[in-house]
Short mmCIF file of C-alpha atoms in Angstrom, two decimals:
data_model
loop_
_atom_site.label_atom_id
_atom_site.label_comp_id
_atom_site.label_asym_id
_atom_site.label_seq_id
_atom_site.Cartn_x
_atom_site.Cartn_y
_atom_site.Cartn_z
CA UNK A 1 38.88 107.93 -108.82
CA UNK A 2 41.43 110.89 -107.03
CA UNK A 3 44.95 111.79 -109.03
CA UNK A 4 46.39 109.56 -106.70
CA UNK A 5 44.41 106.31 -106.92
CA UNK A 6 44.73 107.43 -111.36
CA UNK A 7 48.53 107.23 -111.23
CA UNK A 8 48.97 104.14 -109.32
CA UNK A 9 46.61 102.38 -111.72
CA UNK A 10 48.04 103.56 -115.04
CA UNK A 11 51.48 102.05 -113.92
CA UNK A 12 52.55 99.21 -115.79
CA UNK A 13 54.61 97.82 -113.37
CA UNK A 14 54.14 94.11 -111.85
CA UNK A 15 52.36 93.29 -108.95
CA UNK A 16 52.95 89.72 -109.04
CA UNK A 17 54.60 88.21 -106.11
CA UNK A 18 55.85 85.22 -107.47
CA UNK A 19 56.68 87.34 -111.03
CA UNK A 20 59.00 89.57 -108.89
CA UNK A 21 60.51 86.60 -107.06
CA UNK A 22 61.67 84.70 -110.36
CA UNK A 23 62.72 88.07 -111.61
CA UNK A 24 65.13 88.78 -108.69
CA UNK A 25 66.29 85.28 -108.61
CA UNK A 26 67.93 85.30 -112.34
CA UNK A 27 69.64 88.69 -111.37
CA UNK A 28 71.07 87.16 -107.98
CA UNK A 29 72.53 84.35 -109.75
CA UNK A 30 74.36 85.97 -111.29
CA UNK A 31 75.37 89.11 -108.77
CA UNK A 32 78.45 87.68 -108.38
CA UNK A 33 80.03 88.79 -111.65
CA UNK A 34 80.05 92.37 -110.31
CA UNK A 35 82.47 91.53 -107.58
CA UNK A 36 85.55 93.54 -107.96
CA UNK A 37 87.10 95.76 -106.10
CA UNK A 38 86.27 98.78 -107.82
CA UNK A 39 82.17 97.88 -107.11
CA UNK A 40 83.39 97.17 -103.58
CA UNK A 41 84.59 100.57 -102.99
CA UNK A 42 81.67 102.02 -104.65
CA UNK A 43 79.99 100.28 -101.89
CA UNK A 44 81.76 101.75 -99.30
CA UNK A 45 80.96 105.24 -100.93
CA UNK A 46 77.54 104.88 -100.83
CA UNK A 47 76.40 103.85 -97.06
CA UNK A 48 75.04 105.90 -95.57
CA UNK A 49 77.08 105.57 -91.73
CA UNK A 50 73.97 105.32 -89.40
CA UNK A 51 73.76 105.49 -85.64
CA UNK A 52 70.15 105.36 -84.07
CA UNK A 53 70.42 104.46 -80.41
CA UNK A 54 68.11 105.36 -77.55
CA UNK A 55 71.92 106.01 -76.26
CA UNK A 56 72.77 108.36 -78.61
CA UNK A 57 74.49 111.77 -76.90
CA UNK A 58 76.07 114.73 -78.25
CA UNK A 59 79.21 112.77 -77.28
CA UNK A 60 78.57 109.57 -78.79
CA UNK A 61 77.72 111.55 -82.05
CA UNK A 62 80.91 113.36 -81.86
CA UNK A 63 83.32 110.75 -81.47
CA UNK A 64 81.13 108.64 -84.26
CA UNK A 65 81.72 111.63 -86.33
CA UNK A 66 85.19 111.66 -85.99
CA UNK A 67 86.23 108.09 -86.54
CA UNK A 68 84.83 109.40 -89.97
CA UNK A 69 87.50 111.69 -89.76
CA UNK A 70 90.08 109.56 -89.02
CA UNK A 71 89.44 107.00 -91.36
CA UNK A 72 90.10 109.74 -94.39
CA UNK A 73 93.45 110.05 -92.78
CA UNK A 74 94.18 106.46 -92.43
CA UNK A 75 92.49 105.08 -95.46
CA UNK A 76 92.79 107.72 -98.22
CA UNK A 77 92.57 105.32 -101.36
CA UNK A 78 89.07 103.99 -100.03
CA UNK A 79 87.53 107.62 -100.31
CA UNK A 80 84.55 107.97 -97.80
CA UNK A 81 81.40 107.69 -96.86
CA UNK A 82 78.28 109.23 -98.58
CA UNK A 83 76.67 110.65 -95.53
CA UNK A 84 76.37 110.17 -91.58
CA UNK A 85 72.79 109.58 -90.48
CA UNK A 86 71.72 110.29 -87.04
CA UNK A 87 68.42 111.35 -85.53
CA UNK A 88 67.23 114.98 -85.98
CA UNK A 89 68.35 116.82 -82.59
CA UNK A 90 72.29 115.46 -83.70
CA UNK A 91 72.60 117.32 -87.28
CA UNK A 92 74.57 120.42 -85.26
CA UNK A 93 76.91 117.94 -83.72
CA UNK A 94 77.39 116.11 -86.81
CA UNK A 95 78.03 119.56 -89.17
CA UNK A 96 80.50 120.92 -86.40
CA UNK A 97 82.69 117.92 -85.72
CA UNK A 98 83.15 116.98 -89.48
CA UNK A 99 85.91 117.51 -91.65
CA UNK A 100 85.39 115.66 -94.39
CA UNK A 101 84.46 117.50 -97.54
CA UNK A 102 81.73 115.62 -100.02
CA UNK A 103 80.27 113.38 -96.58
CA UNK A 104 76.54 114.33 -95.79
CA UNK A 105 74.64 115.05 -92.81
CA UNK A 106 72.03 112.99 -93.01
CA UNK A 107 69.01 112.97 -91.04
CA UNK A 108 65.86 110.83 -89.68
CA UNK A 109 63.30 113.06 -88.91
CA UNK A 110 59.51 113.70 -88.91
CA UNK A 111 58.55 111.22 -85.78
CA UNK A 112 60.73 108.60 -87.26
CA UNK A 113 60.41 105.30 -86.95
CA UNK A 114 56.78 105.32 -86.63
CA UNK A 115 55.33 108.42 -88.15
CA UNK A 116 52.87 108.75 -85.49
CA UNK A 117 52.15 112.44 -84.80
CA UNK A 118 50.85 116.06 -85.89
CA UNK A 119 52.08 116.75 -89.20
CA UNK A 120 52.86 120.28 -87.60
CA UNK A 121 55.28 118.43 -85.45
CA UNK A 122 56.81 116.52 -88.25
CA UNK A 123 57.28 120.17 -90.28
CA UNK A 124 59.22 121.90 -87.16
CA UNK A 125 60.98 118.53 -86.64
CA UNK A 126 62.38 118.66 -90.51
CA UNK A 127 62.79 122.76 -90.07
CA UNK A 128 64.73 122.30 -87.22
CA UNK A 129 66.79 119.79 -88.72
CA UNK A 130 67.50 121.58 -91.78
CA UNK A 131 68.38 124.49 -90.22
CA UNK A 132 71.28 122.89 -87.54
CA UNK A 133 72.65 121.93 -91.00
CA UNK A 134 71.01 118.81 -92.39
CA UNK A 135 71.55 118.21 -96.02
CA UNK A 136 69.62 114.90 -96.01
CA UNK A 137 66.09 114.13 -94.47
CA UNK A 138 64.54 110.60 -94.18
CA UNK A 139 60.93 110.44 -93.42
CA UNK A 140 58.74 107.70 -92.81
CA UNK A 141 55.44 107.35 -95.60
CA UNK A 142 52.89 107.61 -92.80
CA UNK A 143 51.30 103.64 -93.14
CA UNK A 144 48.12 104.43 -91.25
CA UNK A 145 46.98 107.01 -94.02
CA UNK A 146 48.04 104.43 -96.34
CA UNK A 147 46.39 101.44 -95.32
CA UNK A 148 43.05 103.68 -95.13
CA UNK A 149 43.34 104.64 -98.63
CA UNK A 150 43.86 108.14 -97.40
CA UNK A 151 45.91 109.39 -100.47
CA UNK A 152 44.93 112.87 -100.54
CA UNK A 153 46.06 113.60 -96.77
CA UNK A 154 49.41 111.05 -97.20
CA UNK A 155 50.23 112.88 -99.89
CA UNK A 156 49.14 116.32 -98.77
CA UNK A 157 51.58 115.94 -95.87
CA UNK A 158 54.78 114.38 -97.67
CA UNK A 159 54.68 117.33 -99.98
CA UNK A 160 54.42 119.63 -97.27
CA UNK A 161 57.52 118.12 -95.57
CA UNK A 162 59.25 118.11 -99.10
CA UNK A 163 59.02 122.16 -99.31
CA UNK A 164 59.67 122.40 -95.84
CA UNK A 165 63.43 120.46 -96.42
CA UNK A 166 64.24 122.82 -98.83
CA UNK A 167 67.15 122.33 -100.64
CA UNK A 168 67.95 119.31 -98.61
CA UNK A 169 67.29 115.58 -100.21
CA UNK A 170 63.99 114.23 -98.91
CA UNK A 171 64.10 110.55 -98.62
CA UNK A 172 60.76 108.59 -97.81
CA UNK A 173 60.92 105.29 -96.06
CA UNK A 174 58.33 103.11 -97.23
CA UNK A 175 58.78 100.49 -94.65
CA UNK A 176 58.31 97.42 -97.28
CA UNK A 177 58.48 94.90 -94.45
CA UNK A 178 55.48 96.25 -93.00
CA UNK A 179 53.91 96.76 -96.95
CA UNK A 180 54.78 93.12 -97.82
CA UNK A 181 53.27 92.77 -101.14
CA UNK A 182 54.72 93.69 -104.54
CA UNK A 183 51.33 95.71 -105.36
CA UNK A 184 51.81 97.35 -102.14
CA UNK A 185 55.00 98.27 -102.26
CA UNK A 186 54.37 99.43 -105.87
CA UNK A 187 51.77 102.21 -104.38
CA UNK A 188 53.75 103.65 -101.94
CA UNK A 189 56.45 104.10 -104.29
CA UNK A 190 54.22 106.05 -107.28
CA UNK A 191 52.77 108.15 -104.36
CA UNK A 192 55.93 109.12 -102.85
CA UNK A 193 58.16 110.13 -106.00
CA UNK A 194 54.56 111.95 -106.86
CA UNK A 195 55.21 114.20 -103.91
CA UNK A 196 58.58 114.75 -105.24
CA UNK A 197 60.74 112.17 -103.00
CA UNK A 198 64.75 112.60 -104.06
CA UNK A 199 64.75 109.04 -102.89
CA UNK A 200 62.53 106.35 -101.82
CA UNK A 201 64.11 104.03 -99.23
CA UNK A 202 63.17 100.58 -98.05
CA UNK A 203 62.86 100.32 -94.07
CA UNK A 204 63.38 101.82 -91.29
CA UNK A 205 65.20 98.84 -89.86
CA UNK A 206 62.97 99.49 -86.76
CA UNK A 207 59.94 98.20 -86.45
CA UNK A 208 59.21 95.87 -89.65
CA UNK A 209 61.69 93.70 -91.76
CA UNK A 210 64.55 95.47 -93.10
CA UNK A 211 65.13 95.58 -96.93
CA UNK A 212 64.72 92.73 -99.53
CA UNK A 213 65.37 92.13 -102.43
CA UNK A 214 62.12 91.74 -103.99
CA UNK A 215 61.08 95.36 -102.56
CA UNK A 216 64.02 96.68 -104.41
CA UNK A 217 63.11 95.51 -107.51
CA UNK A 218 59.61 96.61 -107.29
CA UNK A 219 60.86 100.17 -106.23
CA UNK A 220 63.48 100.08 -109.29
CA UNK A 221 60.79 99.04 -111.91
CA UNK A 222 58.46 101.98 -110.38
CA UNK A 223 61.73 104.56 -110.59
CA UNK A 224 62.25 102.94 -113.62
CA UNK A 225 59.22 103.86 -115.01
CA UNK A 226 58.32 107.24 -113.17
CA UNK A 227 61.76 108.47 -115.45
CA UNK A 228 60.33 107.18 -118.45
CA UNK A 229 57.15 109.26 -118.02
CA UNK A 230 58.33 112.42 -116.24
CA UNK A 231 61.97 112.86 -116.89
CA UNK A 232 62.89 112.97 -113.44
CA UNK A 233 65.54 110.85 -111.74
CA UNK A 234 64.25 109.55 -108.11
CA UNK A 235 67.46 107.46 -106.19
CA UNK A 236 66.76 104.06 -104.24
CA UNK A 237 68.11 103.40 -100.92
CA UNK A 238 67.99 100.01 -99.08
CA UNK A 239 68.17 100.16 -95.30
CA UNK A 240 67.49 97.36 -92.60
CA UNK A 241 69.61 94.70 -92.06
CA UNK A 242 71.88 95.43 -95.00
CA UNK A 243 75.04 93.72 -93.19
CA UNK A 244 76.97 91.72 -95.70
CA UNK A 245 79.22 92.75 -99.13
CA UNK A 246 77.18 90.23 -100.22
CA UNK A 247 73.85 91.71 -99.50
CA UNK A 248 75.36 94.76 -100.68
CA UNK A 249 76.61 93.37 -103.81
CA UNK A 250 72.81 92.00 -104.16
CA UNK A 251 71.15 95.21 -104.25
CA UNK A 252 74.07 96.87 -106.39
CA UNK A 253 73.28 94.05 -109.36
CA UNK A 254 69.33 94.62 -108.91
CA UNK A 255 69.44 98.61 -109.60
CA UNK A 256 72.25 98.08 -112.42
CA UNK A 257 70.11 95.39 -114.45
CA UNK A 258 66.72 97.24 -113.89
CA UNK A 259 67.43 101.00 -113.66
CA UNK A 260 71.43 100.93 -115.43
CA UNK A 261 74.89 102.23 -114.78
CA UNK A 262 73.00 105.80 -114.89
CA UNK A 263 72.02 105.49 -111.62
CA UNK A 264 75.26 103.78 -109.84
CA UNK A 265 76.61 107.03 -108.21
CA UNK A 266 75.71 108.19 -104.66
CA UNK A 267 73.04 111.28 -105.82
CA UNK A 268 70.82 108.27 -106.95
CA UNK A 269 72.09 104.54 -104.98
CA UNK A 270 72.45 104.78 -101.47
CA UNK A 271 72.86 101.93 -98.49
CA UNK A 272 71.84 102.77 -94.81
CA UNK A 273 74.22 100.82 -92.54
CA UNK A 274 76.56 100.45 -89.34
CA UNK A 275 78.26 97.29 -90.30
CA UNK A 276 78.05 96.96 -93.72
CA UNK A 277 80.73 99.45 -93.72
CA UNK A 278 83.12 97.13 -92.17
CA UNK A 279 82.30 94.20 -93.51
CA UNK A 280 82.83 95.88 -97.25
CA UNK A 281 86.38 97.37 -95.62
CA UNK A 282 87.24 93.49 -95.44
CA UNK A 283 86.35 92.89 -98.37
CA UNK A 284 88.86 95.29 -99.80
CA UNK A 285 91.46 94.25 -97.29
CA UNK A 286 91.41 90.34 -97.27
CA UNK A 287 91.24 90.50 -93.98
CA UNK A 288 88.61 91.56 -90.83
CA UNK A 289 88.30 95.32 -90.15
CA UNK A 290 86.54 96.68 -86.91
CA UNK A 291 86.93 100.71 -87.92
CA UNK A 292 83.66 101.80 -87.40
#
């Protein structure tokens, strides 16, 4: 048995489907008494503004940009985003147009949404990123090596993009809808934040089912318990199909009854979204907001 296929086993954490399901149920039900709109705005703080078109152009990604710009003007008491996440070739457009001190540039790099090329591709990809100003780099856990049990390679390469991001947060994308199960999900996680992840995140949003809930738990319990045993604070960011406060509101309760209020700030609880953002600006308003 490799280091890799030792850590995973020694983990504590359940891999019981329908445990993980009865588990999340009690802390939906009662979700609700977290609504305010102090958690709301917290919300709002912590997307993560994404655009990942096919149409994306240096244009497109400009005037995105600036709406963010705008909307410190025009809502000042709401604050702002955490970060605006485009793809890889847009982190210069992103950095020049943006005025807004404390909001990210955010990146998907490394072949996302699929993972499917040389690893020397995926290091220039993240290299070129970080240096047109990315502060933020979500990759994708490569599932092929996974599913083959190839650990020492997965893991080999991961770390290899971590040094390469530098100073920049490296976020791996486990892609739970394609994982599934609670065991599964529970690997990826130990094996990521053991190549020194800043965050894992759920989905891509791409390919496979976005985030649930269940995943999130799973990927708490394993932050959870990495902490315990290393010291080290890993974040958890849900992405795919995150559209509703309510959703929102779900995931918020799920990280605050597993992992605590010490993790309920944007350097460790993050949300990747396009119209979440609006949907939690009604919320605060009482009434429908289109900004973004």
């Amino acid at each position: 048995m490799d280091r890799y296929e030792q850590a995973i086993k020694s983990s504590n954490v359940v891999e019981d489907d329908a445990v993980v399901a009865s588990e999340v149920a009690k802390i939906i039900e009662k979700a609700s008494q977290y609504a305010s709109p102090e958690v709301y705005k917290f919300l709002f703080n912590s997307i993560d503004l994404t655009t990942l078109s096919s149409e994306d152009s240096e244009r497109s990604v400009a005037k995105f940009t600036n709406r963010v710009n705008d909307f410190d003007a025009d809502y000042p008491q709401y604050g702002h985003v955490a970060a605006i996440c485009v793809y890889s070739n847009f982190a210069e457009v992103v950095k020049d147009h943006l005025d807004v001190e404390g909001v990210d540039v955010c990146v998907v790099a490394g072949c996302f949404p699929s993972s499917q090329t040389f690893t020397a591709v995926k290091v220039a990809d993240v290299a070129l990123a970080v240096e047109a100003g990315a502060q933020e780099v979500d990759v994708v856990l490569p599932l092929g090596m996974f599913r083959d049990g190839n650990y020492e390679e997965l893991c080999d390469e991961l770390i290899e993009l971590r040094h390469t991001a530098r100073n920049a947060r490296l976020k791996v994308i486990l892609e739970t809808g394609c994982l599934k199960t609670a065991a599964a999900i529970k690997a990826a996680s130990i094996l990521a934040m053991y190549c020194e992840a800043d965050f894992i995140k759920t989905s891509t949003g791409k390919i496979y089912p976005g985030a649930s809930h269940e995943a999130c738990y799973v990927m708490c319990q394993c932050i959870k318990e990495y902490y315990e045993r290393t010291g080290r604070k890993v974040g958890f960011k849900a992405a795919g199909g995150v559209r509703s406060t309510e959703d929102a509101l779900a995931y918020y309760a799920i990280v605050r009854e597993v992992l605590g209020e010490e993790w309920l700030n944007t350097d460790l609880f993050r949300i990747g979204a396009s119209s979440l953002a609006n949907a939690v600006l009604t919320s605060l308003e009482g009434s429908e907001i289109k900004y973004f």
